[in-house]
Short mmCIF file of C-alpha atoms in Angstrom, two decimals:
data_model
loop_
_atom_site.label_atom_id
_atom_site.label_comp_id
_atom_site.label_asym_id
_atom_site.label_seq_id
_atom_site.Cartn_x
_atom_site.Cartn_y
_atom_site.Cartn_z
CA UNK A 1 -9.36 -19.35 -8.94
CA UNK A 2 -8.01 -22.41 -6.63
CA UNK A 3 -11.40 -23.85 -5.27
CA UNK A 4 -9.35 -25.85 -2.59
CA UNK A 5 -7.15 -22.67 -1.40
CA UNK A 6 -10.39 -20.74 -1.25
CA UNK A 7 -12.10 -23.80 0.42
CA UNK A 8 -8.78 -23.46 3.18
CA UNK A 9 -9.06 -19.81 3.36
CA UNK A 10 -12.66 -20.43 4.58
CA UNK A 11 -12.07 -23.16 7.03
CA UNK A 12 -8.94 -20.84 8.42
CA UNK A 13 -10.97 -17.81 8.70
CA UNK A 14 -13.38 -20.06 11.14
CA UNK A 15 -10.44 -20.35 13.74
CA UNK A 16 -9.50 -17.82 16.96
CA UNK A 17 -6.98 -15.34 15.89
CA UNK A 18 -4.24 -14.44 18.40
CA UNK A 19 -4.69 -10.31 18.90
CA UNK A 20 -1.53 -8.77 17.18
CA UNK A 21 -1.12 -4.90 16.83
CA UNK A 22 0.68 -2.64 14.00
CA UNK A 23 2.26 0.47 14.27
CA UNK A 24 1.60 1.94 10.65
CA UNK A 25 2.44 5.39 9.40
CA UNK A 26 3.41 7.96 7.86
CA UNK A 27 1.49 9.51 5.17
CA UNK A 28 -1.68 10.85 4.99
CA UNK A 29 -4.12 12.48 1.49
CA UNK A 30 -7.04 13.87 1.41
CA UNK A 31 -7.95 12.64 -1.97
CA UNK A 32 -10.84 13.41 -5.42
CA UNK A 33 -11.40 11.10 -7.14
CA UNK A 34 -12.32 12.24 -10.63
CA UNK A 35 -13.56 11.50 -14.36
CA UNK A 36 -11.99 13.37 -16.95
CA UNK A 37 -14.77 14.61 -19.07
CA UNK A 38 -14.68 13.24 -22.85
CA UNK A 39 -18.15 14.63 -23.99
CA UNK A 40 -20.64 16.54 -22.03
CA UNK A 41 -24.48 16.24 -23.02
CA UNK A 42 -26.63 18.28 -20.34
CA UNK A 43 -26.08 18.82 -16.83
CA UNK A 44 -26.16 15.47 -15.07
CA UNK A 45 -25.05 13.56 -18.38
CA UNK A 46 -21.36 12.98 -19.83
CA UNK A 47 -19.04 10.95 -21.54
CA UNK A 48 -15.64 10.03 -19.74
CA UNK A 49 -12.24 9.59 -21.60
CA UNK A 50 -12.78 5.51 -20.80
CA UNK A 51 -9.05 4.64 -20.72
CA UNK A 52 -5.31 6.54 -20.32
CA UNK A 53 -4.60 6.13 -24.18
CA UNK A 54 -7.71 8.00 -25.08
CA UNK A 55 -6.63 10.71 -22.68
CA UNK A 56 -3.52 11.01 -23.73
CA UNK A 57 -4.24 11.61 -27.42
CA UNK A 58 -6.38 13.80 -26.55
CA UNK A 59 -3.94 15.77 -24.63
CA UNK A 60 -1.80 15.61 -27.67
CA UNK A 61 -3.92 16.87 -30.13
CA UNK A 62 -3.65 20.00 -28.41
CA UNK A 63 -0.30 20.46 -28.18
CA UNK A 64 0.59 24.33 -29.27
CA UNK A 65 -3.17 25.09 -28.98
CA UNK A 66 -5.33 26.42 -25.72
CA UNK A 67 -7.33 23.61 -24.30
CA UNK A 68 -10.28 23.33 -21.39
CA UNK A 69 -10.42 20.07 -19.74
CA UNK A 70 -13.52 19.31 -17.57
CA UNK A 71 -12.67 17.45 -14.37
CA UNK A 72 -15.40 15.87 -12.47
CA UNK A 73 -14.90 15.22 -8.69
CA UNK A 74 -16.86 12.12 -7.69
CA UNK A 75 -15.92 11.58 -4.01
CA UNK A 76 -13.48 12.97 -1.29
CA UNK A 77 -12.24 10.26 0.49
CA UNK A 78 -8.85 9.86 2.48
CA UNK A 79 -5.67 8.58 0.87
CA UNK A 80 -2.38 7.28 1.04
CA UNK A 81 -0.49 4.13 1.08
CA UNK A 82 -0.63 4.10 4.87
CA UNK A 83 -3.44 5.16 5.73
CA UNK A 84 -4.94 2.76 2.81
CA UNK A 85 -3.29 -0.20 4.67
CA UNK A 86 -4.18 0.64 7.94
CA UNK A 87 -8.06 1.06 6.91
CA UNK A 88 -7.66 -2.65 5.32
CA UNK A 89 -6.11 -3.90 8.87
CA UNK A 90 -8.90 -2.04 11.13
CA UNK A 91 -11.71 -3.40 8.92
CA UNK A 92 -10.04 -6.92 9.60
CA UNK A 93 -10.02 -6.35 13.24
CA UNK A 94 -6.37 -5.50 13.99
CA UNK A 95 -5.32 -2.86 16.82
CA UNK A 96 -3.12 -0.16 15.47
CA UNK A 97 -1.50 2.82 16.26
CA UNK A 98 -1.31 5.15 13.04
CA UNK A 99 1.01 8.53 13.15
CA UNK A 100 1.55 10.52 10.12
CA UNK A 101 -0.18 13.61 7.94
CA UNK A 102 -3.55 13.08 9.02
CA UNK A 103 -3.85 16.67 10.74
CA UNK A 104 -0.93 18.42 12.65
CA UNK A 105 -3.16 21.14 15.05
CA UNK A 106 -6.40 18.46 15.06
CA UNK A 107 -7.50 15.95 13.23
CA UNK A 108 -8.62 16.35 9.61
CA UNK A 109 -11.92 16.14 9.41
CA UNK A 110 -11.71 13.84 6.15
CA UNK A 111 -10.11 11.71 8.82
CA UNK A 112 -12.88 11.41 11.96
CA UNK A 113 -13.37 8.15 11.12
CA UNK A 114 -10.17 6.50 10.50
CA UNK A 115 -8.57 4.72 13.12
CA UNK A 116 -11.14 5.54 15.43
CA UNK A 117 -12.50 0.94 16.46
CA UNK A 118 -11.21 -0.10 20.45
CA UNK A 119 -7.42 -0.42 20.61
CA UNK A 120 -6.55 2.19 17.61
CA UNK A 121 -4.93 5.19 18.15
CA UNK A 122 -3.86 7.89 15.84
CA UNK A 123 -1.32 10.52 16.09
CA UNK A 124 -0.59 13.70 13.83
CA UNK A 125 2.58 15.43 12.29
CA UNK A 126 1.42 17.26 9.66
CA UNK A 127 -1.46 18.50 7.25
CA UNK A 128 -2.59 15.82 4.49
CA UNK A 129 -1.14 16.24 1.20
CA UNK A 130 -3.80 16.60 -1.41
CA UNK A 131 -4.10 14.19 -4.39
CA UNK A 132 -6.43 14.27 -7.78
CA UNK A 133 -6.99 10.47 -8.72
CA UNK A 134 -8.49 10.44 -12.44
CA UNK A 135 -9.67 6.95 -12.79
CA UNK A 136 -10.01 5.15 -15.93
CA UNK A 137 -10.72 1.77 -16.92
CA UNK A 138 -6.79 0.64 -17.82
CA UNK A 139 -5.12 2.65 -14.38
CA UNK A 140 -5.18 5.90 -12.80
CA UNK A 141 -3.33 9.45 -13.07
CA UNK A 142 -2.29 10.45 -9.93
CA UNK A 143 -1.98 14.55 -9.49
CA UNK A 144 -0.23 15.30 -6.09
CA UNK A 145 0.40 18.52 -4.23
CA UNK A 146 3.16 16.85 -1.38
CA UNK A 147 4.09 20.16 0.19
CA UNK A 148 3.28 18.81 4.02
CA UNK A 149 5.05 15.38 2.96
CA UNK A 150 7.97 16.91 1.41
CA UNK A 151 8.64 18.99 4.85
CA UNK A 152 8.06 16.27 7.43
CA UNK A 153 11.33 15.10 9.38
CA UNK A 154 12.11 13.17 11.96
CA UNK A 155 11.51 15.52 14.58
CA UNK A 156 8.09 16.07 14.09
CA UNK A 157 7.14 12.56 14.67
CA UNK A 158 9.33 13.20 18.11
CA UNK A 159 7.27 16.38 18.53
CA UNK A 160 3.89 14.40 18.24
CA UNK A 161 5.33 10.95 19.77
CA UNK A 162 7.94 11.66 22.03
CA UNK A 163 10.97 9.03 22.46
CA UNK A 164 9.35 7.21 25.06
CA UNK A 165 5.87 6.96 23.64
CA UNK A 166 7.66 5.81 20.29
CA UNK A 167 9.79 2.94 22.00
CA UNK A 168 6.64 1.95 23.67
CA UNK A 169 4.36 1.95 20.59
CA UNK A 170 7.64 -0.07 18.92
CA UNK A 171 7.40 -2.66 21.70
CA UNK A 172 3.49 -3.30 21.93
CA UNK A 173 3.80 -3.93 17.65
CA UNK A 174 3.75 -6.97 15.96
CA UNK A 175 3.80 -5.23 12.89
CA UNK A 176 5.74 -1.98 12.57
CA UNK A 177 4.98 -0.39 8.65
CA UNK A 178 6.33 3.03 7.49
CA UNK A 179 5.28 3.03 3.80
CA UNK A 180 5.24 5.67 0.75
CA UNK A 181 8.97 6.31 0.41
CA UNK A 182 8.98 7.80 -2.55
CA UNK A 183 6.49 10.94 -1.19
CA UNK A 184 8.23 11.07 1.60
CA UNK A 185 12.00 12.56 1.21
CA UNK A 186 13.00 11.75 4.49
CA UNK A 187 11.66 8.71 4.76
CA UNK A 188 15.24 7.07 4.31
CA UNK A 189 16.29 9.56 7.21
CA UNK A 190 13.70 8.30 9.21
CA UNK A 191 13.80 4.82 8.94
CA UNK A 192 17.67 5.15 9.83
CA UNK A 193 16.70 6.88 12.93
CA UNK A 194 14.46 3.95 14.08
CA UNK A 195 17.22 1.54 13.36
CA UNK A 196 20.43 3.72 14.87
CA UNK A 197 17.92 5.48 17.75
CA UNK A 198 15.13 3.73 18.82
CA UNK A 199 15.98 -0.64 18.06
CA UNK A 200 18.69 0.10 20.74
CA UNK A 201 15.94 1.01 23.45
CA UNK A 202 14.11 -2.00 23.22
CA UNK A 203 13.72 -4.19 25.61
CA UNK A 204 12.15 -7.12 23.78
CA UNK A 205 13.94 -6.19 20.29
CA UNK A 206 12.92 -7.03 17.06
CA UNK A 207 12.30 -10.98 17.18
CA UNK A 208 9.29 -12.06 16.44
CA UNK A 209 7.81 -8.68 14.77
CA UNK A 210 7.40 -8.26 11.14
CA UNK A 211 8.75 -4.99 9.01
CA UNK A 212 6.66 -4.45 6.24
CA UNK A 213 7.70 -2.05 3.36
CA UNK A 214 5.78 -0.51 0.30
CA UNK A 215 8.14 2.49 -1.71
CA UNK A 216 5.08 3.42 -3.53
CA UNK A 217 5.64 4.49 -7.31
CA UNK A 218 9.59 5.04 -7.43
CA UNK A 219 10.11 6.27 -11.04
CA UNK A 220 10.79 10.37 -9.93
CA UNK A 221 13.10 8.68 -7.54
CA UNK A 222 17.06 8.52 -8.58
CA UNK A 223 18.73 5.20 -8.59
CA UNK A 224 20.99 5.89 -5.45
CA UNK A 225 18.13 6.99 -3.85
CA UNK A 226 15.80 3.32 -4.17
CA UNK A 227 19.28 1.64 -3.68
CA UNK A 228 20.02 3.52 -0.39
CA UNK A 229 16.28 2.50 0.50
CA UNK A 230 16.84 -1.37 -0.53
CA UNK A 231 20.07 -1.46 1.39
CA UNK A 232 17.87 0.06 4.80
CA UNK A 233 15.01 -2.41 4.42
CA UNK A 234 18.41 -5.11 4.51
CA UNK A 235 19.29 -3.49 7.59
CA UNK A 236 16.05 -3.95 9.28
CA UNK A 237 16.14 -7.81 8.25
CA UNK A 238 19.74 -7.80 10.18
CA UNK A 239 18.54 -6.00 12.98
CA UNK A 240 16.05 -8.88 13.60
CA UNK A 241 12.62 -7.88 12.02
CA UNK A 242 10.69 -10.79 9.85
CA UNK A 243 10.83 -8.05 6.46
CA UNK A 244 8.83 -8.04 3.76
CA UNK A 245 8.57 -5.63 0.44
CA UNK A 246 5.53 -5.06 -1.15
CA UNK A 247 5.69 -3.91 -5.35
CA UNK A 248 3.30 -3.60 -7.89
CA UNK A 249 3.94 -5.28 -11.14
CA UNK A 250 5.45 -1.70 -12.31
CA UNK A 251 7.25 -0.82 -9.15
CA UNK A 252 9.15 -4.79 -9.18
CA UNK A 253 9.90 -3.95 -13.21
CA UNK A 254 11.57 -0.96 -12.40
CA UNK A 255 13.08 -1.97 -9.07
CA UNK A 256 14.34 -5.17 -11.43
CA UNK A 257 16.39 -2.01 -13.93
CA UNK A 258 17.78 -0.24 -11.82
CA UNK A 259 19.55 -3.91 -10.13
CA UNK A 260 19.79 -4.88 -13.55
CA UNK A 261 22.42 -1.22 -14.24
CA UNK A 262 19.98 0.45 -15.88
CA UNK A 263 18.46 -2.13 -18.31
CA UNK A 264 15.06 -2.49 -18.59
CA UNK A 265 13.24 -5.43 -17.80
CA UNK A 266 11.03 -7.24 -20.54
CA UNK A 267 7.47 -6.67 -20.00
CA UNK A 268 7.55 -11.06 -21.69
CA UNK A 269 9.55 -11.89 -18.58
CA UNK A 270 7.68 -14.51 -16.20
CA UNK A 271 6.16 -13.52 -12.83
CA UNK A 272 8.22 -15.87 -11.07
CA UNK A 273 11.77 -14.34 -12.78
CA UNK A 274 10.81 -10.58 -11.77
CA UNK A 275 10.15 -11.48 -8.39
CA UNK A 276 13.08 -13.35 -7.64
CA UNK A 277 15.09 -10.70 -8.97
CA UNK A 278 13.86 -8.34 -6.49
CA UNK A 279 13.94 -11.41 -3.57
CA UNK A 280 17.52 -12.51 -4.71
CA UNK A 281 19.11 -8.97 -4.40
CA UNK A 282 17.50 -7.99 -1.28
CA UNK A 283 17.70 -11.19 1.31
CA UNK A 284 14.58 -10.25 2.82
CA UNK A 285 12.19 -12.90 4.13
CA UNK A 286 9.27 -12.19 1.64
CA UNK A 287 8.68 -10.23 -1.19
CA UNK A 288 5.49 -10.03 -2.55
CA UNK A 289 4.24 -8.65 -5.99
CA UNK A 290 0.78 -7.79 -6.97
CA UNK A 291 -0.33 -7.53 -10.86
CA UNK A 292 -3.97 -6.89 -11.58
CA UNK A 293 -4.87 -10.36 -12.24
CA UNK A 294 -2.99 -12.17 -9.42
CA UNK A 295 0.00 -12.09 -6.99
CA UNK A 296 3.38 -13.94 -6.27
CA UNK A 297 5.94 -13.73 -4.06
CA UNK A 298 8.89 -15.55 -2.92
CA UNK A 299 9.00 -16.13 0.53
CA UNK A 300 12.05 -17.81 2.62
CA UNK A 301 13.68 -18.64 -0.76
CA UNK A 302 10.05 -20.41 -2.28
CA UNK A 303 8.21 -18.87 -4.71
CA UNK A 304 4.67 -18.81 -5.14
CA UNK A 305 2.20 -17.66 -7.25
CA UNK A 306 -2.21 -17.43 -6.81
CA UNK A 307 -5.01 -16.47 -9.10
CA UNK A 308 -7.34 -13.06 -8.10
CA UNK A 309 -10.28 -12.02 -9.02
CA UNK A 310 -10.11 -10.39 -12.18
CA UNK A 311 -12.32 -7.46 -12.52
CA UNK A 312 -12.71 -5.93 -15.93
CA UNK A 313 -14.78 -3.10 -15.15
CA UNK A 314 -13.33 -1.72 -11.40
CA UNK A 315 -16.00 0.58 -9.64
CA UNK A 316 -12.44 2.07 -8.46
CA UNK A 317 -9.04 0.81 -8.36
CA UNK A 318 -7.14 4.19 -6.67
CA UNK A 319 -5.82 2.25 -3.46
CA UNK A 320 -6.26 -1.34 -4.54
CA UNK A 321 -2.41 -2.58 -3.77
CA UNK A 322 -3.16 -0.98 -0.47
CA UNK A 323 -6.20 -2.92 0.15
CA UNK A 324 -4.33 -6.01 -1.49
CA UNK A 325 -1.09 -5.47 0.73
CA UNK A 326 -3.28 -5.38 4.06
CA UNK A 327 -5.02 -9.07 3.25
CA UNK A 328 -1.83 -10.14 2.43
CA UNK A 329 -0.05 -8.46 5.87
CA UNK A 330 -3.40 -10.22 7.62
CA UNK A 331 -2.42 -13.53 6.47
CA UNK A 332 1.13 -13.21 7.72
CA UNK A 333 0.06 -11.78 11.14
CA UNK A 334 -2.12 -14.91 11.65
CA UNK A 335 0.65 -17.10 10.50
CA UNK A 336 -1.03 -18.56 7.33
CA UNK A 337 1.39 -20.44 5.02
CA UNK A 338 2.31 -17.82 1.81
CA UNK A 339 -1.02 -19.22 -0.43
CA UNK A 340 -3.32 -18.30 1.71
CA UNK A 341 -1.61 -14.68 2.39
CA UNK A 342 -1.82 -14.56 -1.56
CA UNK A 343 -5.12 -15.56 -1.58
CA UNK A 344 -6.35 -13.38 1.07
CA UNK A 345 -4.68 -10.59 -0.65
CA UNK A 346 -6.13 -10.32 -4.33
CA UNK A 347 -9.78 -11.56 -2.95
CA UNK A 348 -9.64 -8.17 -0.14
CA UNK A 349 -8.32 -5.92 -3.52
CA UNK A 350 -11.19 -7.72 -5.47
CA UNK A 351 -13.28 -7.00 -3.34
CA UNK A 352 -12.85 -3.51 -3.20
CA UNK A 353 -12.46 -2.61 -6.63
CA UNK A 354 -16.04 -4.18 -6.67
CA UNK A 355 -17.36 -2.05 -4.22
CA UNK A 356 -15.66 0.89 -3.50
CA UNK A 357 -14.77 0.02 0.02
CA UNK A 358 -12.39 -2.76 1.79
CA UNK A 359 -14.49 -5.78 3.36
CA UNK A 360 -14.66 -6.73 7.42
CA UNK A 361 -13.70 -10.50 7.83
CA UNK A 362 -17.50 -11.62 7.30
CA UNK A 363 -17.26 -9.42 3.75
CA UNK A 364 -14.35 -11.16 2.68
CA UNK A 365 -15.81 -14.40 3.80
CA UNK A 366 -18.96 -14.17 1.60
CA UNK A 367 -16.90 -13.32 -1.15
CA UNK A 368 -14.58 -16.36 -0.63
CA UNK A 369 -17.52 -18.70 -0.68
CA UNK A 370 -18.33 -17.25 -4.17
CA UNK A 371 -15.09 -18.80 -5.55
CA UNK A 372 -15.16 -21.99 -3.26
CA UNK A 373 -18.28 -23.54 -4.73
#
């Protein structure tokens, strides 16, 4: 990693920040995170399936044959790609208002904790969807049961945050962020209604407030479906908003395809090619793509590319681009140039696949000092 960006990190993480709020929704899991059991030797001692490939043959071996698969539940923890993001921003100090499925009646319990520091507020629409997260050392299977997801509409959030409350909560933000499109079928319908219903009620508009975007995984998604969603996040760019899209490595190959008429992209084709492809269709002001071993994005028509902090063995990785897309949202929200944003991105994911949890500011500042020296 770039001593001297980590060394600028450090000296930028010394100065006041200016207090900047988000308005984040809309999803909310409760999730497991589980082994799959390869071997099991007595009661407190197994073997895992270590990787997805190993799984998978196994899986195939019994193909026209009964099969018992053990499933070992680790943790319960919440989920989500906003509710991820929003955890990253709260740990780093920012104010935040988070609506979505984190309990329609009351609260989820899984949730008493989140979004819970001075200045955060958190409002409910629906029940949490429920996710199994089998982690292995090369990814994660994720096994989702979306019913409360797949029913929310615009209406409920008016239900929970009337009109008024919304405009205001649109008004105080310097960040608005509605993210995990692809769970979320009508997400599109949603963000058209803030665009066509509740832009036009604000006083102080869009200037000066940044749209932030993650689709989440959008492979069970048709084509006209991502390109109806790539042609709203345009929208929000012309209605004002600084935009950004965030992709995984993945997400920006298969975003890349589906521009591309179908195509698919090489998996040999450069960092810098795949995310320009994404930046050159879109006209956004940033996007920013996040591989396991670093991040790039072009930003205002520049592209640029950091080093993270590899880690071979992760203690978890199910929310790391969630944790990763937060640091990076930080940097922007404290106006760093696009480096440091990088940088502060893949050292807050690093960090957490490390330890299971995403750092506070004096967390990610110890662990920027280990690169620096």
């Amino acid at each position: 990693m770039d001593k001297r960006l980590c060394r600028e990190l450090l000296r930028s993480l010394e100065k006041p920040q200016a207090s900047k709020r988000a308005f984040i929704g809309l999803d909310g899991f409760v999730d497991s995170v589980i082994h799959v059991v390869e071997k099991r030797f007595d009661a407190n001692n197994y073997q895992r399936f270590e990787t997805i490939q190993a799984y998978a043959q196994h899986l195939l071996e019994g193909a026209g044959l009964s099969m018992n698969i053990e499933m070992l539940p680790l943790e319960n923890k919440i989920g989500g790609n906003g509710t991820f993001f929003a955890s990253g921003l709260e740990k780093y100090g920012v104010p935040l208002t988070y609506i979505g499925a984190i309990g329609k009646e009351q609260v989820h319990p899984q949730f008493a904790n989140f979004a819970c520091k001075p200045g955060c507020r958190r409002v409910g629409v629906a029940d949490p969807a429920q996710t199994d997260a089998l982690e292995f050392r090369d990814g994660k299977i994720i096994s989702s049961k979306l019913r409360p997801l797949n029913e929310l509409r615009w209406e409920d959030l008016l239900y929970a945050l009337p009109m008024e409350a919304f405009v205001r909560e649109m008004e105080q933000a310097d960040l608005f962020s509605f993210n995990n499109w692809t769970m979320i079928p009508a997400m599109s319908e949603i963000w058209r209604h803030i665009l066509e219903d509740v832009l036009p009620r604000l006083r102080t508009g869009a200037r000066g407030k940044w749209a932030f975007f993650d689709l989440a995984d959008p492979t069970k998604r048709s084509k006209e479906d991502v390109l109806e969603a790539m042609e709203l996040i345009r929208r929000f760019h012309g209605a004002g908003f600084t935009t950004a899209l965030g992709l995984n490595l993945r997400e920006a190959r298969l975003i890349g395809a589906i521009l591309e008429g179908g195509k698919a992209v090489s998996t040999e084709e450069s960092l810098e090619a795949t995310v320009r492809r994404v930046s050159d269709f879109l006209k956004i002001d940033c996007v920013v793509v996040h591989p396991v071993d670093r991040a790039a994005c072009v930003r205002d028509g520049v592209y640029f590319e950091t080093e993270g902090p590899y880690c071979a063995s992760p203690k978890i990785s199910t929310g790391a681009g969630d944790i990763f897309n937060s640091g990076f949202v930080y940097g922007l929200l404290r106006q760093w140039d696009s480096e440091l944003c990088l940088l502060t991105g893949v050292l807050s994911s690093g960090f957490y696949v490390r330890n299971g949890f995403s750092p506070d500011l004096e967390e990610l500042r110890a662990f920027c000092e280990e690169f620096a020296r």
